[in-house]
Every structure is written in structure tokens, then in C-alpha cells.
Amino acid sequence: MAVIAGNWKMHKGPSETREFFDRLDAGAVGKDHELIIFPPVASLSAAVSARRAASTQVGLGVQNIHWEDGGAFTGETSAPIAADAGAHYVLVGHSERRHVFGESDRETHDKVAAARRHGLVPVLCVGETLEERREERVDEVILRQLEAALPALGDAKERFLLAYEPVWAIGTGETATPADASAAHETLHVRLADAFGATVAAGIPILYGGSVKPANAGELLSAPHVGGVLVGGASLDPESFVAIARAGR
Ligand code: PEP
């Protein structure tokens, strides 16, 4: 079972969200894959209602949370508010959060901890920049980003997902080769096995993200250690999102 997740970023208000679910043929995906959508937080409640109306099994999440449970943090969303609004998952440490908004490893740790406290499933995103790849520092960077969050995961018996998203491949049309994705996923998997044991690590899906499209999803989803995909641009269109899932058969 692969996880096919769509990160809508700052796209689709409530009306477009309803239209997406009206057109989403989740039945065409069958039970082989788990679908998750991360709409903008202002569209989450529309997504909850539209999903119910369409009787689909699509999971819903938010793209970010604050690490505090509440307080004077204008413009932020806390884990309990996100959970109450219908989120089940949360992206933590997406490269745009890290590189555009300056989110630190410490903050990603605290956000994973907040997600855990309120029953949200964290999807921790890690990935190297082009410069770091050229300097052959991929493993160092992604392991540092993972390491920072590990203390917040306890024994990792509750659900947790990891996403390897090379920064240079996000929204650029550049994609890691299946071999490069596999190598990074294996590095992450070995560290998870070391931290939590082989059985728990085997149950932690590691998604690949970075310009995934229907045309390249099949080979990426069949690469070793790739447990799913996190899709930005190509998840905005329901047909292309379903085509990506179907490519993974
Ligand atoms: C993302 O936003 O996580 C992402 C991978 O974007 P894209 O598929 O557009 O590269």
C-alpha cells in the first residue's frame, strides 16, 4: 500500500476545494493506495464536508502547525485547532517552511511533539539543497533533520511518516532518479531501524517528493524503500492526482 499525498500549498480556496472533491474519482484508485490531501487551512472545513459528500476515504491534513497549543500567535494554527477542524495529518519541516520561513530543526522537533500531543500524524519532510548535494552532503543533511525530530517520536509506535524531498526538485520540474531517491530513503530507513527496531521502521512509510507527475510516478513508486509520494503541483488536478496513484500499481 503506497501513500499518495497532495500538498496544495497556497492554492485552492473553499470553492475550488469542493470542485476538486466533486471531480475526484477516488474509486479509480482502489484500495491499493492511501490518498491524503493537505489543503490550505482555510479550506480544510470545505474539504471535510466535500469528502463526506463524495463518500471518499481521502485523509486530510494541514501544511503547518505552531508548536504551542494556544496563545498570542497571530495568524498561526495550533495542533488542537487543526485536529478539531478535521485534520488527521500535518506536514512538518516542508522545505518551503525551512527555506522561505526560516524554520529550524528545533522548531520541527517542537512541531512534531505538538502533533503527537494532539493525535495528529506528523509527516516530517527532509531534503538537501542543490549546493549540499554538490558537496556530497545529502546523508549528513537529511540525517541531521531526521535526528532533530527523533526525541519527539517516543518509541514511534504511533503512526509517523517521513518524506524525502530534495529542495532542488520541488516545483522545478527536476526529479531525483529512482536510484537517488532509493539511496536517500535507505539511509533514512537504516537510521529509523537503528532508533526504533526493524519492525517499527518497516511500518514507517518514506515518501518521495519533488516534481512527481503521472509520467514519472510509476518508476519512483516502484523504487526500493519508496513507500509513496508527496506531490505538489500535480496534485492540484484531480485527474492527474488519481493518475499518479494508478501509476503505482
Ligand atoms: C511539494 O510541495 O512537497 C512538492 C513536492 O512540490 P512539487 O511536486 O510541485 O515539486
PDB file of C-alpha atoms and ligand atoms in Angstrom:
ATOM      1  CA  MET A   1       0.000   0.000   0.000  1.00  0.00           C
ATOM      2  CA  ALA A   2       1.581   3.283  -1.083  1.00  0.00           C
ATOM      3  CA  VAL A   3       0.694   6.684   0.332  1.00  0.00           C
ATOM      4  CA  ILE A   4      -0.179   9.269  -2.312  1.00  0.00           C
ATOM      5  CA  ALA A   5      -0.220  12.696  -0.664  1.00  0.00           C
ATOM      6  CA  GLY A   6      -1.042  16.052  -2.243  1.00  0.00           C
ATOM      7  CA  ASN A   7       0.338  19.306  -0.856  1.00  0.00           C
ATOM      8  CA  TRP A   8      -1.732  22.113  -2.296  1.00  0.00           C
ATOM      9  CA  LYS A   9       0.462  24.838  -0.765  1.00  0.00           C
ATOM     10  CA  MET A  10      -1.272  28.250  -1.066  1.00  0.00           C
ATOM     11  CA  HIS A  11      -3.708  27.106  -3.759  1.00  0.00           C
ATOM     12  CA  LYS A  12      -7.458  26.419  -3.749  1.00  0.00           C
ATOM     13  CA  GLY A  13      -9.938  28.222  -1.568  1.00  0.00           C
ATOM     14  CA  PRO A  14     -13.121  26.502  -0.338  1.00  0.00           C
ATOM     15  CA  SER A  15     -14.920  26.706  -3.736  1.00  0.00           C
ATOM     16  CA  GLU A  16     -12.070  25.134  -5.688  1.00  0.00           C
ATOM     17  CA  THR A  17     -11.668  22.569  -2.924  1.00  0.00           C
ATOM     18  CA  ARG A  18     -15.313  21.495  -3.321  1.00  0.00           C
ATOM     19  CA  GLU A  19     -14.835  21.328  -7.083  1.00  0.00           C
ATOM     20  CA  PHE A  20     -11.742  19.125  -6.654  1.00  0.00           C
ATOM     21  CA  PHE A  21     -13.637  16.615  -4.491  1.00  0.00           C
ATOM     22  CA  ASP A  22     -16.605  16.665  -6.897  1.00  0.00           C
ATOM     23  CA  ARG A  23     -14.243  15.622  -9.685  1.00  0.00           C
ATOM     24  CA  LEU A  24     -12.016  13.257  -7.690  1.00  0.00           C
ATOM     25  CA  ASP A  25     -12.593   9.676  -8.747  1.00  0.00           C
ATOM     26  CA  ALA A  26     -11.087   8.119  -5.630  1.00  0.00           C
ATOM     27  CA  GLY A  27     -12.781   4.822  -6.521  1.00  0.00           C
ATOM     28  CA  ALA A  28     -10.484   4.553  -9.557  1.00  0.00           C
ATOM     29  CA  VAL A  29      -7.539   4.277  -7.174  1.00  0.00           C
ATOM     30  CA  GLY A  30      -8.967   1.242  -5.435  1.00  0.00           C
ATOM     31  CA  LYS A  31      -7.782   0.083  -2.035  1.00  0.00           C
ATOM     32  CA  ASP A  32      -4.131  -0.268  -3.071  1.00  0.00           C
ATOM     33  CA  HIS A  33      -3.208   3.249  -2.066  1.00  0.00           C
ATOM     34  CA  GLU A  34      -3.951   5.680   0.687  1.00  0.00           C
ATOM     35  CA  LEU A  35      -4.775   9.204  -0.503  1.00  0.00           C
ATOM     36  CA  ILE A  36      -4.070  12.263   1.651  1.00  0.00           C
ATOM     37  CA  ILE A  37      -4.659  15.930   0.788  1.00  0.00           C
ATOM     38  CA  PHE A  38      -3.120  18.923   2.547  1.00  0.00           C
ATOM     39  CA  PRO A  39      -5.336  21.894   1.579  1.00  0.00           C
ATOM     40  CA  PRO A  40      -4.763  25.441   2.848  1.00  0.00           C
ATOM     41  CA  VAL A  41      -6.077  25.633   6.400  1.00  0.00           C
ATOM     42  CA  ALA A  42      -8.931  27.983   5.363  1.00  0.00           C
ATOM     43  CA  SER A  43     -10.182  25.249   3.004  1.00  0.00           C
ATOM     44  CA  LEU A  44      -9.976  22.380   5.492  1.00  0.00           C
ATOM     45  CA  SER A  45     -13.580  22.564   6.602  1.00  0.00           C
ATOM     46  CA  ALA A  46     -14.762  22.661   2.953  1.00  0.00           C
ATOM     47  CA  ALA A  47     -12.584  19.599   2.314  1.00  0.00           C
ATOM     48  CA  VAL A  48     -14.100  17.767   5.301  1.00  0.00           C
ATOM     49  CA  SER A  49     -17.659  18.400   4.015  1.00  0.00           C
ATOM     50  CA  ALA A  50     -16.809  17.718   0.360  1.00  0.00           C
ATOM     51  CA  ARG A  51     -15.086  14.457   1.270  1.00  0.00           C
ATOM     52  CA  ARG A  52     -18.153  13.375   3.223  1.00  0.00           C
ATOM     53  CA  ALA A  53     -20.459  14.314   0.340  1.00  0.00           C
ATOM     54  CA  ALA A  54     -18.266  12.374  -2.108  1.00  0.00           C
ATOM     55  CA  SER A  55     -18.003   9.386   0.308  1.00  0.00           C
ATOM     56  CA  THR A  56     -14.271   9.138  -0.276  1.00  0.00           C
ATOM     57  CA  GLN A  57     -11.655   7.773   2.106  1.00  0.00           C
ATOM     58  CA  VAL A  58      -9.192  10.597   1.459  1.00  0.00           C
ATOM     59  CA  GLY A  59      -7.194  11.595   4.562  1.00  0.00           C
ATOM     60  CA  LEU A  60      -6.853  15.301   5.328  1.00  0.00           C
ATOM     61  CA  GLY A  61      -4.089  17.301   6.899  1.00  0.00           C
ATOM     62  CA  VAL A  62      -2.706  20.784   7.415  1.00  0.00           C
ATOM     63  CA  GLN A  63       0.524  22.085   5.931  1.00  0.00           C
ATOM     64  CA  ASN A  64       1.920  23.529   9.142  1.00  0.00           C
ATOM     65  CA  ILE A  65       1.178  23.988  12.842  1.00  0.00           C
ATOM     66  CA  HIS A  66       2.577  26.108  15.640  1.00  0.00           C
ATOM     67  CA  TRP A  67       4.412  24.242  18.406  1.00  0.00           C
ATOM     68  CA  GLU A  68       2.403  25.871  21.193  1.00  0.00           C
ATOM     69  CA  ASP A  69      -1.107  24.625  21.969  1.00  0.00           C
ATOM     70  CA  GLY A  70      -2.564  28.137  22.047  1.00  0.00           C
ATOM     71  CA  GLY A  71      -1.765  31.739  22.847  1.00  0.00           C
ATOM     72  CA  ALA A  72      -0.944  35.104  21.318  1.00  0.00           C
ATOM     73  CA  PHE A  73       0.420  33.909  17.969  1.00  0.00           C
ATOM     74  CA  THR A  74      -1.447  35.919  15.331  1.00  0.00           C
ATOM     75  CA  GLY A  75      -2.006  34.045  12.098  1.00  0.00           C
ATOM     76  CA  GLU A  76      -0.879  30.654  13.394  1.00  0.00           C
ATOM     77  CA  THR A  77      -2.769  27.349  13.734  1.00  0.00           C
ATOM     78  CA  SER A  78      -2.215  25.092  16.737  1.00  0.00           C
ATOM     79  CA  ALA A  79      -2.328  21.300  16.672  1.00  0.00           C
ATOM     80  CA  PRO A  80      -5.548  21.122  18.777  1.00  0.00           C
ATOM     81  CA  ILE A  81      -7.274  23.660  16.490  1.00  0.00           C
ATOM     82  CA  ALA A  82      -6.169  21.746  13.381  1.00  0.00           C
ATOM     83  CA  ALA A  83      -7.362  18.452  14.889  1.00  0.00           C
ATOM     84  CA  ASP A  84     -10.700  19.982  15.906  1.00  0.00           C
ATOM     85  CA  ALA A  85     -11.131  21.344  12.355  1.00  0.00           C
ATOM     86  CA  GLY A  86     -10.782  17.835  10.916  1.00  0.00           C
ATOM     87  CA  ALA A  87      -7.058  17.408  10.219  1.00  0.00           C
ATOM     88  CA  HIS A  88      -5.595  13.989  10.808  1.00  0.00           C
ATOM     89  CA  TYR A  89      -2.110  14.659   9.395  1.00  0.00           C
ATOM     90  CA  VAL A  90       0.323  17.564   9.467  1.00  0.00           C
ATOM     91  CA  LEU A  91       3.314  18.375   7.274  1.00  0.00           C
ATOM     92  CA  VAL A  92       6.295  19.386   9.392  1.00  0.00           C
ATOM     93  CA  GLY A  93       9.500  20.921   8.051  1.00  0.00           C
ATOM     94  CA  HIS A  94       8.445  21.240   4.418  1.00  0.00           C
ATOM     95  CA  SER A  95      11.341  22.816   2.514  1.00  0.00           C
ATOM     96  CA  GLU A  96       9.336  25.994   1.958  1.00  0.00           C
ATOM     97  CA  ARG A  97       8.865  26.287   5.718  1.00  0.00           C
ATOM     98  CA  ARG A  98      12.581  25.673   6.284  1.00  0.00           C
ATOM     99  CA  HIS A  99      13.986  27.804   3.468  1.00  0.00           C
ATOM    100  CA  VAL A 100      11.375  30.531   2.903  1.00  0.00           C
ATOM    101  CA  PHE A 101      10.236  30.989   6.508  1.00  0.00           C
ATOM    102  CA  GLY A 102      13.486  30.030   8.227  1.00  0.00           C
ATOM    103  CA  GLU A 103      12.083  27.127  10.247  1.00  0.00           C
ATOM    104  CA  SER A 104      14.795  25.485  12.344  1.00  0.00           C
ATOM    105  CA  ASP A 105      15.395  21.853  13.285  1.00  0.00           C
ATOM    106  CA  ARG A 106      14.454  22.799  16.851  1.00  0.00           C
ATOM    107  CA  GLU A 107      11.079  24.105  15.638  1.00  0.00           C
ATOM    108  CA  THR A 108      10.409  20.978  13.592  1.00  0.00           C
ATOM    109  CA  HIS A 109      11.079  18.926  16.728  1.00  0.00           C
ATOM    110  CA  ASP A 110       8.634  21.032  18.730  1.00  0.00           C
ATOM    111  CA  LYS A 111       6.002  20.804  15.982  1.00  0.00           C
ATOM    112  CA  VAL A 112       6.305  17.010  15.841  1.00  0.00           C
ATOM    113  CA  ALA A 113       5.885  16.969  19.636  1.00  0.00           C
ATOM    114  CA  ALA A 114       2.783  19.216  19.388  1.00  0.00           C
ATOM    115  CA  ALA A 115       1.312  16.973  16.678  1.00  0.00           C
ATOM    116  CA  ARG A 116       1.874  13.944  18.893  1.00  0.00           C
ATOM    117  CA  ARG A 117       0.230  15.567  21.912  1.00  0.00           C
ATOM    118  CA  HIS A 118      -2.952  16.127  19.928  1.00  0.00           C
ATOM    119  CA  GLY A 119      -3.205  12.940  17.896  1.00  0.00           C
ATOM    120  CA  LEU A 120      -2.109  14.405  14.554  1.00  0.00           C
ATOM    121  CA  VAL A 121       0.108  12.171  12.404  1.00  0.00           C
ATOM    122  CA  PRO A 122       3.284  14.097  11.554  1.00  0.00           C
ATOM    123  CA  VAL A 123       4.734  13.863   8.059  1.00  0.00           C
ATOM    124  CA  LEU A 124       8.295  15.082   8.581  1.00  0.00           C
ATOM    125  CA  CYS A 125       9.902  16.457   5.412  1.00  0.00           C
ATOM    126  CA  VAL A 126      13.667  16.351   4.958  1.00  0.00           C
ATOM    127  CA  GLY A 127      15.854  17.136   1.972  1.00  0.00           C
ATOM    128  CA  GLU A 128      19.072  18.707   0.792  1.00  0.00           C
ATOM    129  CA  THR A 129      19.643  21.815  -1.335  1.00  0.00           C
ATOM    130  CA  LEU A 130      21.443  21.608  -4.683  1.00  0.00           C
ATOM    131  CA  GLU A 131      24.575  23.032  -3.127  1.00  0.00           C
ATOM    132  CA  GLU A 132      24.502  20.400  -0.376  1.00  0.00           C
ATOM    133  CA  ARG A 133      24.060  17.666  -2.991  1.00  0.00           C
ATOM    134  CA  ARG A 134      27.014  19.007  -4.996  1.00  0.00           C
ATOM    135  CA  GLU A 135      29.080  18.951  -1.826  1.00  0.00           C
ATOM    136  CA  GLU A 136      28.036  15.289  -1.322  1.00  0.00           C
ATOM    137  CA  ARG A 137      26.340  16.138   1.970  1.00  0.00           C
ATOM    138  CA  VAL A 138      22.951  14.520   1.259  1.00  0.00           C
ATOM    139  CA  ASP A 139      23.155  11.917   4.040  1.00  0.00           C
ATOM    140  CA  GLU A 140      24.570  14.370   6.553  1.00  0.00           C
ATOM    141  CA  VAL A 141      21.749  16.877   5.943  1.00  0.00           C
ATOM    142  CA  ILE A 142      18.800  14.502   5.867  1.00  0.00           C
ATOM    143  CA  LEU A 143      20.043  12.557   8.894  1.00  0.00           C
ATOM    144  CA  ARG A 144      20.509  15.808  10.835  1.00  0.00           C
ATOM    145  CA  GLN A 145      16.937  16.855  10.001  1.00  0.00           C
ATOM    146  CA  LEU A 146      15.583  13.435  10.993  1.00  0.00           C
ATOM    147  CA  GLU A 147      17.727  13.273  14.134  1.00  0.00           C
ATOM    148  CA  ALA A 148      16.313  16.575  15.376  1.00  0.00           C
ATOM    149  CA  ALA A 149      12.782  15.152  15.406  1.00  0.00           C
ATOM    150  CA  LEU A 150      13.528  11.702  16.836  1.00  0.00           C
ATOM    151  CA  PRO A 151      13.219  12.647  20.532  1.00  0.00           C
ATOM    152  CA  ALA A 152       9.650  13.852  19.858  1.00  0.00           C
ATOM    153  CA  LEU A 153       8.618  10.470  18.445  1.00  0.00           C
ATOM    154  CA  GLY A 154       8.979   8.398  21.604  1.00  0.00           C
ATOM    155  CA  ASP A 155       9.044   4.741  20.601  1.00  0.00           C
ATOM    156  CA  ALA A 156       7.417   5.641  17.227  1.00  0.00           C
ATOM    157  CA  LYS A 157       4.649   3.097  17.834  1.00  0.00           C
ATOM    158  CA  GLU A 158       2.107   5.736  16.842  1.00  0.00           C
ATOM    159  CA  ARG A 159       1.870   6.496  13.171  1.00  0.00           C
ATOM    160  CA  PHE A 160       4.589   8.642  11.657  1.00  0.00           C
ATOM    161  CA  LEU A 161       5.516   9.358   8.032  1.00  0.00           C
ATOM    162  CA  LEU A 162       8.704  10.702   6.573  1.00  0.00           C
ATOM    163  CA  ALA A 163       9.091  12.481   3.231  1.00  0.00           C
ATOM    164  CA  TYR A 164      12.380  12.831   1.373  1.00  0.00           C
ATOM    165  CA  GLU A 165      12.071  15.962  -0.744  1.00  0.00           C
ATOM    166  CA  PRO A 166      15.293  17.232  -2.337  1.00  0.00           C
ATOM    167  CA  VAL A 167      14.882  21.012  -2.319  1.00  0.00           C
ATOM    168  CA  TRP A 168      16.239  21.347  -5.874  1.00  0.00           C
ATOM    169  CA  ALA A 169      13.472  19.056  -7.159  1.00  0.00           C
ATOM    170  CA  ILE A 170      10.500  20.846  -5.579  1.00  0.00           C
ATOM    171  CA  GLY A 171       8.445  22.818  -8.074  1.00  0.00           C
ATOM    172  CA  THR A 172      11.330  22.864 -10.565  1.00  0.00           C
ATOM    173  CA  GLY A 173      10.417  20.038 -12.940  1.00  0.00           C
ATOM    174  CA  GLU A 174      13.681  18.313 -11.891  1.00  0.00           C
ATOM    175  CA  THR A 175      13.197  14.898 -10.326  1.00  0.00           C
ATOM    176  CA  ALA A 176      15.620  12.699  -8.433  1.00  0.00           C
ATOM    177  CA  THR A 177      16.344   9.477 -10.289  1.00  0.00           C
ATOM    178  CA  PRO A 178      14.694   6.433  -8.728  1.00  0.00           C
ATOM    179  CA  ALA A 179      18.211   5.300  -7.724  1.00  0.00           C
ATOM    180  CA  ASP A 180      18.978   8.608  -5.964  1.00  0.00           C
ATOM    181  CA  ALA A 181      15.613   8.547  -4.202  1.00  0.00           C
ATOM    182  CA  SER A 182      16.170   4.941  -3.141  1.00  0.00           C
ATOM    183  CA  ALA A 183      19.626   5.687  -1.784  1.00  0.00           C
ATOM    184  CA  ALA A 184      18.351   8.552   0.373  1.00  0.00           C
ATOM    185  CA  HIS A 185      15.351   6.511   1.532  1.00  0.00           C
ATOM    186  CA  GLU A 186      17.621   3.635   2.503  1.00  0.00           C
ATOM    187  CA  THR A 187      19.794   5.980   4.582  1.00  0.00           C
ATOM    188  CA  LEU A 188      16.680   7.208   6.407  1.00  0.00           C
ATOM    189  CA  HIS A 189      15.281   3.705   6.819  1.00  0.00           C
ATOM    190  CA  VAL A 190      18.526   2.396   8.343  1.00  0.00           C
ATOM    191  CA  ARG A 191      18.509   5.243  10.896  1.00  0.00           C
ATOM    192  CA  LEU A 192      14.848   4.555  11.747  1.00  0.00           C
ATOM    193  CA  ALA A 193      15.633   0.865  12.229  1.00  0.00           C
ATOM    194  CA  ASP A 194      18.528   1.785  14.462  1.00  0.00           C
ATOM    195  CA  ALA A 195      16.307   4.090  16.555  1.00  0.00           C
ATOM    196  CA  PHE A 196      13.119   2.021  16.759  1.00  0.00           C
ATOM    197  CA  GLY A 197      13.956  -1.505  15.657  1.00  0.00           C
ATOM    198  CA  ALA A 198      13.402  -3.215  12.325  1.00  0.00           C
ATOM    199  CA  THR A 199       9.699  -3.976  12.801  1.00  0.00           C
ATOM    200  CA  VAL A 200       8.657  -0.429  13.701  1.00  0.00           C
ATOM    201  CA  ALA A 201      10.897   1.030  10.959  1.00  0.00           C
ATOM    202  CA  ALA A 202       9.334  -1.254   8.363  1.00  0.00           C
ATOM    203  CA  GLY A 203       5.955   0.318   9.184  1.00  0.00           C
ATOM    204  CA  ILE A 204       7.125   3.917   8.646  1.00  0.00           C
ATOM    205  CA  PRO A 205       6.408   4.940   5.043  1.00  0.00           C
ATOM    206  CA  ILE A 206       9.058   7.151   3.453  1.00  0.00           C
ATOM    207  CA  LEU A 207       7.521   9.235   0.673  1.00  0.00           C
ATOM    208  CA  TYR A 208       9.458  10.789  -2.198  1.00  0.00           C
ATOM    209  CA  GLY A 209       8.594  14.365  -3.189  1.00  0.00           C
ATOM    210  CA  GLY A 210       9.907  16.612  -5.946  1.00  0.00           C
ATOM    211  CA  SER A 211       8.148  17.184  -9.287  1.00  0.00           C
ATOM    212  CA  VAL A 212       6.271  13.887  -9.212  1.00  0.00           C
ATOM    213  CA  LYS A 213       3.899  13.595 -12.187  1.00  0.00           C
ATOM    214  CA  PRO A 214       1.847  10.820 -13.791  1.00  0.00           C
ATOM    215  CA  ALA A 215       4.749  10.222 -16.231  1.00  0.00           C
ATOM    216  CA  ASN A 216       7.410   9.556 -13.581  1.00  0.00           C
ATOM    217  CA  ALA A 217       5.317   8.260 -10.664  1.00  0.00           C
ATOM    218  CA  GLY A 218       5.430   4.619 -11.730  1.00  0.00           C
ATOM    219  CA  GLU A 219       9.211   4.275 -11.662  1.00  0.00           C
ATOM    220  CA  LEU A 220       9.551   6.286  -8.453  1.00  0.00           C
ATOM    221  CA  LEU A 221       6.855   4.299  -6.642  1.00  0.00           C
ATOM    222  CA  SER A 222       8.465   1.003  -7.611  1.00  0.00           C
ATOM    223  CA  ALA A 223      11.942   2.042  -6.394  1.00  0.00           C
ATOM    224  CA  PRO A 224      13.180   0.211  -3.277  1.00  0.00           C
ATOM    225  CA  HIS A 225      12.324   1.897   0.054  1.00  0.00           C
ATOM    226  CA  VAL A 226       9.877   4.333  -1.605  1.00  0.00           C
ATOM    227  CA  GLY A 227       6.610   3.982   0.305  1.00  0.00           C
ATOM    228  CA  GLY A 228       4.677   6.672  -1.502  1.00  0.00           C
ATOM    229  CA  VAL A 229       4.896  10.155  -2.954  1.00  0.00           C
ATOM    230  CA  LEU A 230       4.269  13.704  -1.763  1.00  0.00           C
ATOM    231  CA  VAL A 231       3.038  15.720  -4.724  1.00  0.00           C
ATOM    232  CA  GLY A 232       2.771  19.491  -5.067  1.00  0.00           C
ATOM    233  CA  GLY A 233       1.773  20.939  -8.442  1.00  0.00           C
ATOM    234  CA  ALA A 234       0.452  17.726  -9.971  1.00  0.00           C
ATOM    235  CA  SER A 235      -1.928  17.144  -7.039  1.00  0.00           C
ATOM    236  CA  LEU A 236      -3.996  20.232  -7.883  1.00  0.00           C
ATOM    237  CA  ASP A 237      -5.762  18.480 -10.702  1.00  0.00           C
ATOM    238  CA  PRO A 238      -7.880  15.511  -9.553  1.00  0.00           C
ATOM    239  CA  GLU A 239      -7.256  13.530 -12.752  1.00  0.00           C
ATOM    240  CA  SER A 240      -3.504  13.904 -12.511  1.00  0.00           C
ATOM    241  CA  PHE A 241      -3.574  13.061  -8.770  1.00  0.00           C
ATOM    242  CA  VAL A 242      -5.504   9.854  -9.483  1.00  0.00           C
ATOM    243  CA  ALA A 243      -3.215   9.058 -12.446  1.00  0.00           C
ATOM    244  CA  ILE A 244      -0.190   9.282 -10.135  1.00  0.00           C
ATOM    245  CA  ALA A 245      -1.788   6.804  -7.728  1.00  0.00           C
ATOM    246  CA  ARG A 246      -2.726   4.466 -10.565  1.00  0.00           C
ATOM    247  CA  ALA A 247       0.828   4.611 -11.934  1.00  0.00           C
ATOM    248  CA  GLY A 248       1.974   2.993  -8.716  1.00  0.00           C
ATOM    249  CA  ARG A 249       0.235  -0.313  -9.249  1.00  0.00           C
TER     250      ARG A 249
HETATM  251  C1  PEP B   1       5.866  19.620  -2.505  1.00  0.00           C
HETATM  252  O1  PEP B   1       5.298  20.699  -2.405  1.00  0.00           O
HETATM  253  O2  PEP B   1       6.027  18.938  -1.485  1.00  0.00           O
HETATM  254  C2  PEP B   1       6.330  19.191  -3.825  1.00  0.00           C
HETATM  255  C3  PEP B   1       6.995  18.069  -3.909  1.00  0.00           C
HETATM  256  O3  PEP B   1       6.026  20.004  -4.911  1.00  0.00           O
HETATM  257  P1  PEP B   1       6.146  19.623  -6.488  1.00  0.00           P
HETATM  258  O4  PEP B   1       5.540  18.250  -6.659  1.00  0.00           O
HETATM  259  O5  PEP B   1       5.374  20.692  -7.193  1.00  0.00           O
HETATM  260  O6  PEP B   1       7.601  19.608  -6.814  1.00  0.00           O
END
